[in-house]
Short mmCIF file of C-alpha atoms in Angstrom, two decimals:
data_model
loop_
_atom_site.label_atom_id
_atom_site.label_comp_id
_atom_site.label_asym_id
_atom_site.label_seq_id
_atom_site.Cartn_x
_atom_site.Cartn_y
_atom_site.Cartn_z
CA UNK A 143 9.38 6.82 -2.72
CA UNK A 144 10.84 10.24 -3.68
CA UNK A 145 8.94 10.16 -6.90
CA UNK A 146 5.32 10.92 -5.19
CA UNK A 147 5.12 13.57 -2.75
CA UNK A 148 2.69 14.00 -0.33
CA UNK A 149 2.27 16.98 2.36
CA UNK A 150 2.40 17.26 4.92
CA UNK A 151 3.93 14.43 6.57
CA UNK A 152 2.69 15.11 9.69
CA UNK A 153 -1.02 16.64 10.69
CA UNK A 154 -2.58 17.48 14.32
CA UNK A 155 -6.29 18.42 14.16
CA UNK A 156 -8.60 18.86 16.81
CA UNK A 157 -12.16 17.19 16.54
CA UNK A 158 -14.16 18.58 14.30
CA UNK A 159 -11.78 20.58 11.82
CA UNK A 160 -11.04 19.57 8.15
CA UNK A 161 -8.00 18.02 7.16
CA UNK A 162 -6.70 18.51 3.51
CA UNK A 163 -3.57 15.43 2.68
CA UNK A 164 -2.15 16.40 -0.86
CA UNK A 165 -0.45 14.02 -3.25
CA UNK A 166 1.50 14.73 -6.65
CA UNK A 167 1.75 11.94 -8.70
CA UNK A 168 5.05 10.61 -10.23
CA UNK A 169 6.02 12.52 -13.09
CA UNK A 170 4.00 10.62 -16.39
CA UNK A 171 1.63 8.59 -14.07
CA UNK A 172 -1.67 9.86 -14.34
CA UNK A 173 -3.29 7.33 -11.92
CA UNK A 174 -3.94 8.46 -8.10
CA UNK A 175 -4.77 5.75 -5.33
CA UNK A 176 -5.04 6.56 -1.41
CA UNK A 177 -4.87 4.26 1.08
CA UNK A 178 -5.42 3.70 4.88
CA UNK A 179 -3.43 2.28 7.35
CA UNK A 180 -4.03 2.14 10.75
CA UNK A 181 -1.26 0.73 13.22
CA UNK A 182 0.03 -2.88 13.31
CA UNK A 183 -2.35 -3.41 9.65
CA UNK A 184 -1.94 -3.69 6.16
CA UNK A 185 -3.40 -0.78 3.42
CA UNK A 186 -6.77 -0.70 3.15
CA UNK A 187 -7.66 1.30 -0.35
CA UNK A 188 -9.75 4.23 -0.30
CA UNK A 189 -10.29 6.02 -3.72
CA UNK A 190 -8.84 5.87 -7.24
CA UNK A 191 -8.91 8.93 -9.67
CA UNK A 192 -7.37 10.10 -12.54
CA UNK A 193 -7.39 13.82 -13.91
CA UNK A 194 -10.85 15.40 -12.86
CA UNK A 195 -12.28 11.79 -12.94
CA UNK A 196 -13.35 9.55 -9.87
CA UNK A 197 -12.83 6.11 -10.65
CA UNK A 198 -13.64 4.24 -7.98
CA UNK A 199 -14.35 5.47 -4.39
CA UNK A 200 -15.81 2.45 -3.25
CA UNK A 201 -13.19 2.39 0.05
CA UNK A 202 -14.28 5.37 1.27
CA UNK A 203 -16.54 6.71 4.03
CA UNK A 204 -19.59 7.99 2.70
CA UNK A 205 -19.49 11.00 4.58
CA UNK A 206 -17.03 13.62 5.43
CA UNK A 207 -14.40 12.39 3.04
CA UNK A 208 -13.78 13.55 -0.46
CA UNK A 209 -11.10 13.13 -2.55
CA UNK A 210 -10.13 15.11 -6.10
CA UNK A 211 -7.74 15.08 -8.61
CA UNK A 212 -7.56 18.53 -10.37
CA UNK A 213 -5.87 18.79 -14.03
CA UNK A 214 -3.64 21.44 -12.86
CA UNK A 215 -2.11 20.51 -9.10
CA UNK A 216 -1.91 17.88 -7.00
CA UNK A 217 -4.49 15.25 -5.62
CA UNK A 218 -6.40 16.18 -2.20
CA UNK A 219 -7.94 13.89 -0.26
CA UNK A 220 -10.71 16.29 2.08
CA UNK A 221 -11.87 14.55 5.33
CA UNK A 222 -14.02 17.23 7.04
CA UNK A 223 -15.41 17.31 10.95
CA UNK A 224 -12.68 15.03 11.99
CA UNK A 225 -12.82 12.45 14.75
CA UNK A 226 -10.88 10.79 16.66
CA UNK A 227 -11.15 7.68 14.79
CA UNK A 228 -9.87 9.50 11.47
CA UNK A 229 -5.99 8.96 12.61
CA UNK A 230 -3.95 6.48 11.10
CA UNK A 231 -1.15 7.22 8.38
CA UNK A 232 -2.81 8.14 4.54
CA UNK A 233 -0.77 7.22 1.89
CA UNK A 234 -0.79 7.72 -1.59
CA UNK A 235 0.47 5.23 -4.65
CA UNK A 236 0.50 6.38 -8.23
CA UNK A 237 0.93 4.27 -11.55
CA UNK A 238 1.13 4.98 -15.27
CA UNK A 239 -1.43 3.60 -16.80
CA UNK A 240 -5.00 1.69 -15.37
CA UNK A 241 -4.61 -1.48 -17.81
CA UNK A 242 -2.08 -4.35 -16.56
CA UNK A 243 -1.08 -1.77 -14.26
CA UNK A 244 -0.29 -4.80 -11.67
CA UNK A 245 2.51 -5.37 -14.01
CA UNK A 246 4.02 -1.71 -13.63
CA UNK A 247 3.54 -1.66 -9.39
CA UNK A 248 2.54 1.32 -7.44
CA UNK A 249 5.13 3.79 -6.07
CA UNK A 250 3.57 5.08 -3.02
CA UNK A 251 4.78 8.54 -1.20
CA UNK A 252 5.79 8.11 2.40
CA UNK A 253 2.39 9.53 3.97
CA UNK A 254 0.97 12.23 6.06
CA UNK A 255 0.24 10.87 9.74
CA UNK A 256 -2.94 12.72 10.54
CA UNK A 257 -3.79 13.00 14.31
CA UNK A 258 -7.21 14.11 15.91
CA UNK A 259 -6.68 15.53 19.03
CA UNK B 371 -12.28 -10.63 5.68
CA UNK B 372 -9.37 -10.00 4.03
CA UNK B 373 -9.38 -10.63 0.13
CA UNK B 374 -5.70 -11.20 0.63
CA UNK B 375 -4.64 -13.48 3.98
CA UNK B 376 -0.70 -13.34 5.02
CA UNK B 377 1.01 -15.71 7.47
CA UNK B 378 2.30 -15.84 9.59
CA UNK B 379 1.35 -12.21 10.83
CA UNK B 380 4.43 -11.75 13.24
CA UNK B 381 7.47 -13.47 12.72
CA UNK B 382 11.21 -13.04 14.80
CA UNK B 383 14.09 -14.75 13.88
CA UNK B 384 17.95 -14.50 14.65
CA UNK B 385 20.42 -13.32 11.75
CA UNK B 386 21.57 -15.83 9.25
CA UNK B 387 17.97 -18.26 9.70
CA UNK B 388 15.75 -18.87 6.55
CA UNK B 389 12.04 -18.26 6.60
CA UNK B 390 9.44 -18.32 3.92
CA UNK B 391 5.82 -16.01 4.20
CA UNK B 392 2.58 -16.71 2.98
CA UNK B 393 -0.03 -14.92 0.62
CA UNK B 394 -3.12 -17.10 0.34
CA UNK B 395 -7.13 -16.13 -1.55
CA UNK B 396 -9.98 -17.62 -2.63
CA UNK B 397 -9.66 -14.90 -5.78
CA UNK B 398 -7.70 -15.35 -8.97
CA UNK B 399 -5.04 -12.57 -10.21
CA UNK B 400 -4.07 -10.86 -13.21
CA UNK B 401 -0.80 -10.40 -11.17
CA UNK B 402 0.52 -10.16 -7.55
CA UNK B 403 3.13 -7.98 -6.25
CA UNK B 404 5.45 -8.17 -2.55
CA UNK B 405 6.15 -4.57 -1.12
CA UNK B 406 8.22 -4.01 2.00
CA UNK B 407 7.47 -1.39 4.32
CA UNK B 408 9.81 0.39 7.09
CA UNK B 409 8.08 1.99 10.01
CA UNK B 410 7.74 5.76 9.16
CA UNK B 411 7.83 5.01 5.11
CA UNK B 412 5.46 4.02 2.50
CA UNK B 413 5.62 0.66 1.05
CA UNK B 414 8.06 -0.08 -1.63
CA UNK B 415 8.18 -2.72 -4.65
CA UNK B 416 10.15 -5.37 -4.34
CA UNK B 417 8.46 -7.46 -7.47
CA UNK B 418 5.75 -8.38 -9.18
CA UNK B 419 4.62 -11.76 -10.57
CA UNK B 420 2.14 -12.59 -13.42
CA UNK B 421 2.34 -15.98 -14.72
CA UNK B 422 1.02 -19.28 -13.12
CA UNK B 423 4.21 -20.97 -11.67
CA UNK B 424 6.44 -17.81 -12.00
CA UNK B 425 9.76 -17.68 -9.34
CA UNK B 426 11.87 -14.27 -9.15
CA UNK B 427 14.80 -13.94 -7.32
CA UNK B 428 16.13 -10.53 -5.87
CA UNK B 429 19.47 -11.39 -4.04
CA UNK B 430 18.55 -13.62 -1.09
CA UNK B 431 14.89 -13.25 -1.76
CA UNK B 432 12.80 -15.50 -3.65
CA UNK B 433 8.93 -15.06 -4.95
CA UNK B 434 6.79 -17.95 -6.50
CA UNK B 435 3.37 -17.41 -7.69
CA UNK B 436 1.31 -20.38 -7.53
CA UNK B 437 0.06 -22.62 -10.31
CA UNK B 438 -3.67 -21.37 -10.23
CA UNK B 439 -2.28 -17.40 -9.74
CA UNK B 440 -4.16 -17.46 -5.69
CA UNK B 441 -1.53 -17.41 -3.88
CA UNK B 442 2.47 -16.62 -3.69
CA UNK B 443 5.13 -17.16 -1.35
CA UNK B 444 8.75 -15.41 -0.46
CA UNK B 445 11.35 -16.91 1.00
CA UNK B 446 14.61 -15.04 2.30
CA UNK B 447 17.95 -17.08 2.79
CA UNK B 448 20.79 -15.98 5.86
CA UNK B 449 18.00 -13.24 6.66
CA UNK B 450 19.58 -10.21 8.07
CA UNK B 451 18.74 -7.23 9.96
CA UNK B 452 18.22 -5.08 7.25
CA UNK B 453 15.26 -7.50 5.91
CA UNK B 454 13.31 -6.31 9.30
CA UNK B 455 10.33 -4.63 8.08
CA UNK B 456 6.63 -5.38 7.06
CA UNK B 457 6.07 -7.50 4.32
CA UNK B 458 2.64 -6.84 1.87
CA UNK B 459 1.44 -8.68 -0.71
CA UNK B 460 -0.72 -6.85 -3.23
CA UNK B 461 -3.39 -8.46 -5.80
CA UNK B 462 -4.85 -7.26 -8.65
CA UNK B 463 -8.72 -7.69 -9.16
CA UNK B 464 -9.99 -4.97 -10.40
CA UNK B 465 -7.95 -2.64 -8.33
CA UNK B 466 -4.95 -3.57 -6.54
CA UNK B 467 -5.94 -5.26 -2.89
CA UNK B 468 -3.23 -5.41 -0.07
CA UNK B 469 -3.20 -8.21 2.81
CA UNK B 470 -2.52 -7.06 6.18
CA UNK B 471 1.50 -7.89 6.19
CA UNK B 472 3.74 -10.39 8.02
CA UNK B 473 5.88 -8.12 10.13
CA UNK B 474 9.17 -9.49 10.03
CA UNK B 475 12.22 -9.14 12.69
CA UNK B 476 15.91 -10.24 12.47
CA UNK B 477 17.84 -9.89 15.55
CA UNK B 478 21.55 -9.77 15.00
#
């Protein structure tokens, strides 16, 4: 896990305020995935980008989430007017390449636990 | 529904038993992958599989990936406390799907 880092582990917001989770890949993966998981369940995906490109966002909330992967800096995943039902632990995976890239596996950072107060 | 389905979803057994987990779909994949997860961390890779058929041993574990690539297995020998954790299996579709886990407890 020590190759992706995400910060901060740990987030408190109170309803209504925006929460920013930040990811940096693996050094040489240019593939960014972010993922859900709410106690006692498995990951549920959320978004896939690579550098300034969206790939597939199909997992995520229409509205009040966003998620971006900059060429310079890390990813950001943006959820904005929090609620209650936003907590759960966000993690992020990244791989090396998008072809076969089952083969390679996903190293995942260890999280930020975002809680709505 | 999950793309992915894992059994069975809870499972506690003493030190030193066997046990074997399920990964089952409807959906074909270009490979399949088991992660273990410890409370507080994010999932890690324990392997991946990508032909029809394919068994991978890691120590005391063992992964086979069925015949018509829908569905693996892993099975742990003399389990021990240190294998207590959640157990995912991963698919890849188009993107890589996770099933919910098997959530696994050895008592010493």
């Amino acid at each position: 896990n020590a190759g992706v880092m995400q910060n901060p582990r740990h987030l408190v917001r109170r309803r209504g305020q925006e929460a920013r989770l930040r990811c940096s890949p693996m050094k040489g993966h240019s593939h960014v995935y972010w993922y859900r998981q709410l106690p006692e369940e498995g990951l549920k995906f959320m978004v896939y980008l690579q550098k300034e490109n969206i790939i597939d966002e199909s997992g995520m909330p229409k509205e009040r989430f966003s998620a971006e992967f900059p060429k310079e800096g890390p990813s950001i995943l943006r959820i904005q007017q929090v609620v209650r039902g936003d907590s759960a632990a966000y993690f992020c995976a990244s791989s090396p390449r998008s072809l076969g890239r089952g083969i390679y596996g996903y190293t995942f950072g260890s999280g930020t636990r975002l809680t709505v107060v | 529904t999950q793309l992915l389905e894992q059994s069975p979803q809870f499972l506690s057994i003493q030190e030193g038993e066997n046990l074997t987990v399920y990964c089952n779909s409807s959906s074909v994949f270009s490979s399949l992958q088991w992660y273990r997860q410890e409370p507080g961390e994010g999932p890690v890779l324990l392997v991946t599989v990508v032909t029809g058929g394919e068994v991978k041993k890691l120590k005391r574990l063992t992964f086979q990936f069925g015949d018509a690539r829908k569905d693996s297995s892993l099975h742990i020998t003399a389990a021990q406390p240190g294998d207590t954790g959640l157990y995912l299996c991963a698919g890849e579709v188009n993107d890589m799907r996770f099933g919910a886990g098997t959530r696994l407890t050895v008592k010493p």
